[in-house]
Short mmCIF file of C-alpha atoms in Angstrom, two decimals:
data_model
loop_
_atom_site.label_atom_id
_atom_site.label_comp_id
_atom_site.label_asym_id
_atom_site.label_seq_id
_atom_site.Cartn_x
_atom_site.Cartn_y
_atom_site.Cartn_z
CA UNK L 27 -61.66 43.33 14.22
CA UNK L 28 -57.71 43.67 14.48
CA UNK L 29 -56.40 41.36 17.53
CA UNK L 30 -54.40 43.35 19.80
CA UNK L 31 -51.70 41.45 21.23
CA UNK L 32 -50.50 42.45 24.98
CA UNK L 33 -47.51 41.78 27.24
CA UNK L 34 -47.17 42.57 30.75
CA UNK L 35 -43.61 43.55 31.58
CA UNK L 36 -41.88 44.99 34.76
CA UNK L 37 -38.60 47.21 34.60
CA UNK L 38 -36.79 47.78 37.64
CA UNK L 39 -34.33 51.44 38.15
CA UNK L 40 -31.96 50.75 40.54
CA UNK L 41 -30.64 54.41 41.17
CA UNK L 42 -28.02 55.72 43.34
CA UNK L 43 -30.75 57.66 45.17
CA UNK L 44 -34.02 55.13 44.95
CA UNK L 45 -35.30 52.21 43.64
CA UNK L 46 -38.25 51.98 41.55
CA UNK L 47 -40.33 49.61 39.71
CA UNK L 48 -42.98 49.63 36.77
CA UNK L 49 -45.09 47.60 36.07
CA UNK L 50 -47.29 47.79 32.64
CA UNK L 51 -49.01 45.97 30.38
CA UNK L 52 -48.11 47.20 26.44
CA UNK L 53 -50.21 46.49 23.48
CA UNK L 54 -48.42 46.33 20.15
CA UNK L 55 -49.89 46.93 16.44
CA UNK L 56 -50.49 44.74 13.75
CA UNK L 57 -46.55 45.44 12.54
CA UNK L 58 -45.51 44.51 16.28
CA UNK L 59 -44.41 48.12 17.18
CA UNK L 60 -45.76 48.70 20.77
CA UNK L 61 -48.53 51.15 20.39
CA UNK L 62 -49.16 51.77 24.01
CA UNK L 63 -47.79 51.85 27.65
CA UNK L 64 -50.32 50.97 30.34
CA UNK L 65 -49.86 51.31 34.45
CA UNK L 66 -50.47 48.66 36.15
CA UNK L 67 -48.46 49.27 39.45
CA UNK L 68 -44.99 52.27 39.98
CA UNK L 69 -43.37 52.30 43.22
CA UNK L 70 -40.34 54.45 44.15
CA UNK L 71 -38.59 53.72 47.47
CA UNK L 72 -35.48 55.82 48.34
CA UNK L 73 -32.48 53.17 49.47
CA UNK L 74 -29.44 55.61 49.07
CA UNK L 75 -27.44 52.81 47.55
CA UNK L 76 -24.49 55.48 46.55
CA UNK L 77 -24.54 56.09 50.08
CA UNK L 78 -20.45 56.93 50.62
CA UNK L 79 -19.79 55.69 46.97
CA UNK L 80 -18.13 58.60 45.94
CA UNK L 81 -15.69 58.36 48.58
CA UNK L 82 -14.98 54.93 49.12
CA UNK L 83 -15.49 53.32 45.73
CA UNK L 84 -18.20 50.65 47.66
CA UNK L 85 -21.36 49.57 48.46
CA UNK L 86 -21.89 50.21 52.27
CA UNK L 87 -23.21 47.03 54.52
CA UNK L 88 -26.26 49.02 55.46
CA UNK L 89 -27.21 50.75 52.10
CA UNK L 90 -26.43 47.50 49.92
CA UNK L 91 -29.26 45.73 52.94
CA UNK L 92 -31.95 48.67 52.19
CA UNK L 93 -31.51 47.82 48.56
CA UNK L 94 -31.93 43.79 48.85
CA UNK L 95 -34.53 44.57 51.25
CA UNK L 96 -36.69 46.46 48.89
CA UNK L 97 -36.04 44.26 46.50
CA UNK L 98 -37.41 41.63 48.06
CA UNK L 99 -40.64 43.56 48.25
CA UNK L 100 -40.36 43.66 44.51
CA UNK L 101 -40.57 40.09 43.82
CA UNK L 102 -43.62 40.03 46.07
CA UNK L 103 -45.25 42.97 43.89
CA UNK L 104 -44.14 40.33 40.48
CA UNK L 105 -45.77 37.42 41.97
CA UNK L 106 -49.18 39.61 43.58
CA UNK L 107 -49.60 40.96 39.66
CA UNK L 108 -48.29 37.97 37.29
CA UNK L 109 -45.44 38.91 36.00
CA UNK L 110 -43.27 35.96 35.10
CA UNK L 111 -39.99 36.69 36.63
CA UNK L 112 -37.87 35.55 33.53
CA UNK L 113 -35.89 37.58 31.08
CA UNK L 114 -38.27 38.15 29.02
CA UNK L 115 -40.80 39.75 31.18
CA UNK L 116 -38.53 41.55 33.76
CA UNK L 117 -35.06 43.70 33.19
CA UNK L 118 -33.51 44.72 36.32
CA UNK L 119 -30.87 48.16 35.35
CA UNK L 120 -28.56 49.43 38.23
CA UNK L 121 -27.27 53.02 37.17
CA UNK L 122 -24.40 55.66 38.14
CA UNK L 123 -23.40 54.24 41.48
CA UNK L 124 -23.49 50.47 40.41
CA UNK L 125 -20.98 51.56 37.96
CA UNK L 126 -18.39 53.02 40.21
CA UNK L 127 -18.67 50.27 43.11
CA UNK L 128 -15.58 47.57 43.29
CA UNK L 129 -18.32 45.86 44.97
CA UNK L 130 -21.28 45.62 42.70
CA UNK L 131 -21.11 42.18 42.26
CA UNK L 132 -22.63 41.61 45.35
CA UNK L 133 -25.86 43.32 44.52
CA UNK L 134 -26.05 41.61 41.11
CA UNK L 135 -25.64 38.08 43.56
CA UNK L 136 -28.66 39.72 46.04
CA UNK L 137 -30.68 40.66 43.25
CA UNK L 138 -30.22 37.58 41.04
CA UNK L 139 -31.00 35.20 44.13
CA UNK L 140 -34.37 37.27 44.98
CA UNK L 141 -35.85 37.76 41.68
CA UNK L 142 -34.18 34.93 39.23
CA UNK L 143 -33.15 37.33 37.17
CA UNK L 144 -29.85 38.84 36.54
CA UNK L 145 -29.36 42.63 37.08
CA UNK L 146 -27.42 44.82 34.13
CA UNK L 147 -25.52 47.27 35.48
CA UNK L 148 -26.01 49.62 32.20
CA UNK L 149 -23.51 51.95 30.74
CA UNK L 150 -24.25 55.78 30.76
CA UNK L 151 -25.00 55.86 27.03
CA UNK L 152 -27.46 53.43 27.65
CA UNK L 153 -29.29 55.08 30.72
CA UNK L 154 -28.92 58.19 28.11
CA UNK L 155 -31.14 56.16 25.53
CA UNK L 156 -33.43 54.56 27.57
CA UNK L 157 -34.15 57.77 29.78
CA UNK L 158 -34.79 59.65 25.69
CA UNK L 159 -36.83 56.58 25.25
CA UNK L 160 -39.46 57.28 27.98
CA UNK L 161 -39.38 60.78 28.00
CA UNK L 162 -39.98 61.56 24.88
CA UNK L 163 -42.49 59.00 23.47
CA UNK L 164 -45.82 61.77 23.30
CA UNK L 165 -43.89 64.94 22.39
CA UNK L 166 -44.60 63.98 18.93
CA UNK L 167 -47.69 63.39 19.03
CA UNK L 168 -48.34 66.54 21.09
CA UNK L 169 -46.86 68.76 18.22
CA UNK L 170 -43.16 69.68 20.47
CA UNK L 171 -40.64 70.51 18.43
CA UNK L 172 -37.40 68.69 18.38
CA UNK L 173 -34.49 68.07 18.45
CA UNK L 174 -35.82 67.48 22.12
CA UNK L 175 -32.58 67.90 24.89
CA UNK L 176 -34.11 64.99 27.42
CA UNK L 177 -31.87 65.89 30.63
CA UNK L 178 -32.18 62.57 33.34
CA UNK L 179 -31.01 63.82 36.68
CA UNK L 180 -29.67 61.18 39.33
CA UNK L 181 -28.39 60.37 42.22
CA UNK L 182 -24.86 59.54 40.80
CA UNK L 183 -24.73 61.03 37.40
CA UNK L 184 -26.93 63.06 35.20
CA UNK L 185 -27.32 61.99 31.53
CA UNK L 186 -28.02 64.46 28.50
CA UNK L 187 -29.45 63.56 25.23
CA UNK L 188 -30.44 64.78 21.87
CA UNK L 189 -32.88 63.55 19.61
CA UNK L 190 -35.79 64.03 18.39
CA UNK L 191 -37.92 60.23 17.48
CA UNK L 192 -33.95 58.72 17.87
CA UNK L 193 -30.74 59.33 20.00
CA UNK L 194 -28.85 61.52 18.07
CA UNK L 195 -26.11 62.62 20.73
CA UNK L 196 -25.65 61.45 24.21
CA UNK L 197 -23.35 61.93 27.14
CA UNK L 198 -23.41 60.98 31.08
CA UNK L 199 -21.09 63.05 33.42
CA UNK L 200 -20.67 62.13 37.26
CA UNK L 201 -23.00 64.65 38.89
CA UNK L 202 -25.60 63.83 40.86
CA UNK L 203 -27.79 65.26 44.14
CA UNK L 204 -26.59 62.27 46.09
CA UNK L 205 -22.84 62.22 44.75
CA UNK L 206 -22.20 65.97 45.03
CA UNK L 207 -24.23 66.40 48.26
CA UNK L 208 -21.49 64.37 50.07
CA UNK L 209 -18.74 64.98 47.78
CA UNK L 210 -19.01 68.85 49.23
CA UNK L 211 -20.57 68.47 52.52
CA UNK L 212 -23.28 71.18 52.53
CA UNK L 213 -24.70 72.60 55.05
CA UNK L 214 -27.99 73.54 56.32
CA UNK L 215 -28.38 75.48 54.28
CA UNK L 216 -25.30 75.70 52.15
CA UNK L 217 -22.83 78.33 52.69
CA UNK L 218 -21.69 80.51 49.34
CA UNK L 219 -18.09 78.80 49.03
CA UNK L 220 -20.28 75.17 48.90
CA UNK L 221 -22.38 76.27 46.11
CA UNK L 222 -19.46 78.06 44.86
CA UNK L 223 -17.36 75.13 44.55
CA UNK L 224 -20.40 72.65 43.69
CA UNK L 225 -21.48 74.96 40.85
CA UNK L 226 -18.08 75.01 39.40
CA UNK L 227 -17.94 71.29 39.61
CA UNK L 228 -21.83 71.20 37.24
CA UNK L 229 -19.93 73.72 34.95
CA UNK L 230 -16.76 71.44 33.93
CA UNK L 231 -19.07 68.32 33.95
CA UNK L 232 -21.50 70.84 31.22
CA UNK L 233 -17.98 71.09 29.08
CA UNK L 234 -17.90 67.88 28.98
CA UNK L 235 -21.32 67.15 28.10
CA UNK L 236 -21.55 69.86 25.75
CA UNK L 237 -18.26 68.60 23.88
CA UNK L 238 -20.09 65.62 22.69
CA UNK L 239 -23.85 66.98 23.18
CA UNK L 240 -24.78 70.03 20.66
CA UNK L 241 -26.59 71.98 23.37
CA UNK L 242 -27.26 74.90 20.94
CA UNK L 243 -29.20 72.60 18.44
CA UNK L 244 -32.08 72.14 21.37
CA UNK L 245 -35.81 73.26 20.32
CA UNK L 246 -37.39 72.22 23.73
CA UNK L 247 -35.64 70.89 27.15
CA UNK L 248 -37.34 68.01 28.77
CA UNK L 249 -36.32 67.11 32.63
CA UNK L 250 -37.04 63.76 34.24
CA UNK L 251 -36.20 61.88 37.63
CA UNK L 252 -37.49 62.97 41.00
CA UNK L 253 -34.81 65.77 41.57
CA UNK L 254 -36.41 67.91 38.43
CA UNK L 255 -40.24 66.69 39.68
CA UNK L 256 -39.67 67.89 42.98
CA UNK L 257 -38.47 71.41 41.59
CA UNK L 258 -41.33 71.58 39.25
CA UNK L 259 -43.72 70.93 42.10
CA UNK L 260 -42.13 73.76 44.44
CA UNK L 261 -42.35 75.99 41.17
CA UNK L 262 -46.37 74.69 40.80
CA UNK L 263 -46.98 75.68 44.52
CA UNK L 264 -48.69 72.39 44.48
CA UNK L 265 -50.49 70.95 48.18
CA UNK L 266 -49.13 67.62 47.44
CA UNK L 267 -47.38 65.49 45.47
CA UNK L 268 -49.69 65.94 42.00
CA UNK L 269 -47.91 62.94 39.22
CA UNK L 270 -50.81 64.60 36.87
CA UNK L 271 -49.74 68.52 37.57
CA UNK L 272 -46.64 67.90 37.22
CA UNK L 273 -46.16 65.46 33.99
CA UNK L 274 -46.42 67.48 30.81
CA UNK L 275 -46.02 70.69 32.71
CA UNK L 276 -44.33 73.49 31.14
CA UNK L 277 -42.91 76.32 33.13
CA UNK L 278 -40.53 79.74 32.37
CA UNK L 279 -37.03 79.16 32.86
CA UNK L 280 -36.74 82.18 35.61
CA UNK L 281 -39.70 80.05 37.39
CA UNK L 282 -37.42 77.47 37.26
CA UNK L 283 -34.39 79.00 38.09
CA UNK L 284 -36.25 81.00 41.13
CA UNK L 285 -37.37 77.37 42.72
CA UNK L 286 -33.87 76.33 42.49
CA UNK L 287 -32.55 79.24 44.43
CA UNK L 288 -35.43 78.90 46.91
CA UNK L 289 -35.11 75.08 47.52
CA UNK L 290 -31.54 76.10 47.68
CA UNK L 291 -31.78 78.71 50.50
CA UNK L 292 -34.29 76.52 52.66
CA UNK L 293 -33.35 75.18 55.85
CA UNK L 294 -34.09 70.90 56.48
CA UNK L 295 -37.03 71.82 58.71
CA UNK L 296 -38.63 74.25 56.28
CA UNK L 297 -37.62 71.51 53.35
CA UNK L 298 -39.01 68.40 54.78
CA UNK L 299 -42.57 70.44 55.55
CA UNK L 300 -43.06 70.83 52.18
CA UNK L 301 -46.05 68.62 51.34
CA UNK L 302 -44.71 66.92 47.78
CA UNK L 303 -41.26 66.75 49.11
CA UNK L 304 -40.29 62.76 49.91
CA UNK L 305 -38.34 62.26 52.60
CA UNK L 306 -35.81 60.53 51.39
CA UNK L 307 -35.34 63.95 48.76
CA UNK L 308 -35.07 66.53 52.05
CA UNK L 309 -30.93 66.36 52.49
CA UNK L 310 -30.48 66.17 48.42
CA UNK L 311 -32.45 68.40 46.95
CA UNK L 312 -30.31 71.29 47.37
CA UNK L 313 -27.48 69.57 45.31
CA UNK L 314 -30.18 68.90 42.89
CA UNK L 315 -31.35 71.74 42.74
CA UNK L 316 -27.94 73.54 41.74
CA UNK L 317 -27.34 70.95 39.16
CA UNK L 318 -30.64 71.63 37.51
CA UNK L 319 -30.55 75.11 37.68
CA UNK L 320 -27.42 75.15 35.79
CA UNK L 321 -28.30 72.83 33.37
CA UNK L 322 -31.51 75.18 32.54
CA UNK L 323 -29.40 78.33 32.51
CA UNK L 324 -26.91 77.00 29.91
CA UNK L 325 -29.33 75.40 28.04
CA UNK L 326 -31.37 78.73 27.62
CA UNK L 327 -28.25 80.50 27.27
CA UNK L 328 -26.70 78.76 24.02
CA UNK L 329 -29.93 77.25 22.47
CA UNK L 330 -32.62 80.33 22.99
CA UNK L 331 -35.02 77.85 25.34
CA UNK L 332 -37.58 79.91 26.83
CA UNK L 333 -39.45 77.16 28.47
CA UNK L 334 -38.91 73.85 30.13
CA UNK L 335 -40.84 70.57 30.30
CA UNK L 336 -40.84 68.25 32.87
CA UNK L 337 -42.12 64.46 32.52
CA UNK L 338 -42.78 61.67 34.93
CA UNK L 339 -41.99 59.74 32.32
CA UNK L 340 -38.28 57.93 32.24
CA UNK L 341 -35.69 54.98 32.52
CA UNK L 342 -38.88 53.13 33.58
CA UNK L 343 -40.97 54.02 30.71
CA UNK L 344 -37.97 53.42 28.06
CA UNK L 345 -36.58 49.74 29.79
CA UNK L 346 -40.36 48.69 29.75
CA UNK L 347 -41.25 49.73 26.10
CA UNK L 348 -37.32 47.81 25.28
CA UNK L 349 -38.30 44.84 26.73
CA UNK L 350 -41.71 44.61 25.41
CA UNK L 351 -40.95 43.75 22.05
CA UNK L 352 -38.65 40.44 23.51
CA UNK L 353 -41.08 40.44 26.08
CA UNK L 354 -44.75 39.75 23.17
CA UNK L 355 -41.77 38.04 20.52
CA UNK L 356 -42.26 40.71 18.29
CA UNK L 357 -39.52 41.26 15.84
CA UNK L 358 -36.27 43.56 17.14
#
């Protein structure tokens, strides 16, 4: 009988919106390709470390405090399921907001004195691969056509990719549900000349995209990240938050498009009742919304997509199934 070899790994998001952690174990073949991706623990815990970003160019006091704090918790969840908290076993990535802050050195000092292991504040073209990574790992296997357009929707930025098994084009613009909620001050709801002037803001940030992104070559659209999972859920008319319903699902772009437009319209109170909605999501989502909406309306619009997927599947999946080869000492 063939000896699997396994590695238990962690990988750690560190988003403008949340934090979240995954921890898995991953068996690899007899070639040392990692074969499969096994949950052992997820968390998600919304921090708002881009809280103000956009304005200020920092890290606020209180918002850099709910970060370390959480972290902390992390190392507890390491040590409670054996992970060794070396490089090899654990990969800490801060995202869109780590980027922009003159002041992200002090998280990388927090998180390096909790954990013992240094944080990497990753580039947009790498949150672009790893994002492609974990998203699209089983639509191969499921028959989905590619070239797959993997769309990874943030707090800070939002990061589109073609592919279909590899990267093939990639680009990260700065809009996010956290970044353009404050950058335009909505209200409750949003008046027309904030969506207005939000919407336009998605479009030149699509030009952008699109000028290095070949949005027209897409076969099938694929959104991650809790913005597009709380959309899909709204669309699903689910009674609670349902990872399962909602991973794989594949819905119409006007079903889409509609939830958009109704999370859109909602005021907070009638937002934060909804049963899958976090709270943490209930002043965002509308932001979100708009940006994904958009992004599914050009998308169908230049490349003839009919129908959208959404996976739970992400940043997480992708740094965990990158570090697992270091992680087992499998060959790069």
């Amino acid at each position: 009988m063939e000896e699997t070899r396994t590695a238990r790994v962690a990988a750690i998001d560190c988003g403008t919106n949340s934090l979240r952690l995954l921890v898995a174990d991953v068996s690899f073949d007899a070639s040392g390709a990692p074969r499969s991706l096994a949950d052992v623990v997820r968390t998600m815990e919304v921090v708002r470390l881009g809280q103000g970003v956009d304005s200020t160019g920092e890290f606020a006091a209180e918002a850099l405090e709910r970060t370390l704090a959480e972290t902390a918790r992390v190392r507890d969840l390491l040590v409670e399921h054996g992970v060794p908290r070396d490089a090899d076993h654990v990969r800490f990535v801060a995202t869109s907001a780590s980027r922009d802050a003159r002041n992200a050195h002090l998280l990388v000092d927090g998180v390096r004195q909790l954990l013992g292991v240094a944080p990497e504040v990753i580039t947009g073209a790498e949150e672009a691969s790893l994002s492609f990574l974990g998203a699209t790992g089983e639509l191969t296997g499921a028959g989905v056509a590619g070239p797959h357009l993997v769309c990874d929707l943030g707090g800070g930025s939002t990061e589109l990719v073609l592919g279909e098994r590899d990267v093939q084009a990639a680009r990260s613009v700065d809009v996010g549900c956290v970044r353009l909620h404050e950058r335009h001050a909505l209200s409750d709801p949003p008046t027309p000349a904030q969506v207005e002037a939000l919407v336009a803001d998605v479009h030149s940030a699509l030009g952008v995209a699109a000028a290095a992104v070949p949005l027209e070559e897409a076969r099938s659209l694929v959104g991650v990240a809790g913005t597009v999972t709380t959309v899909t859920a709204h669309a699903l008319g689910l009674p609670t938050y349902d990872s399962a319903r909602i991973h794989g699902s594949v819905l119409p772009v006007a079903d889409v498009v509609a939830a958009c437009d109704d999370l859109v319209a909602m005021p907070r109170e009638q937002r934060a009742a909804l049963p899958y909605m976090h709270p943490g999501r209930v002043d965002v989502i509308g932001a979100g919304a708009l940006v994904w909406r958009e992004v599914v309306r050009r998308v169908a619009a230049c490349a003839g997509v009919a129908e959208v997927r959404t996976s739970e599947h992400d940043i997480l999946d992708g740094t965990a199934l990158a570090l697992a080869r270091r992680a087992a000492g499998a060959p790069a």
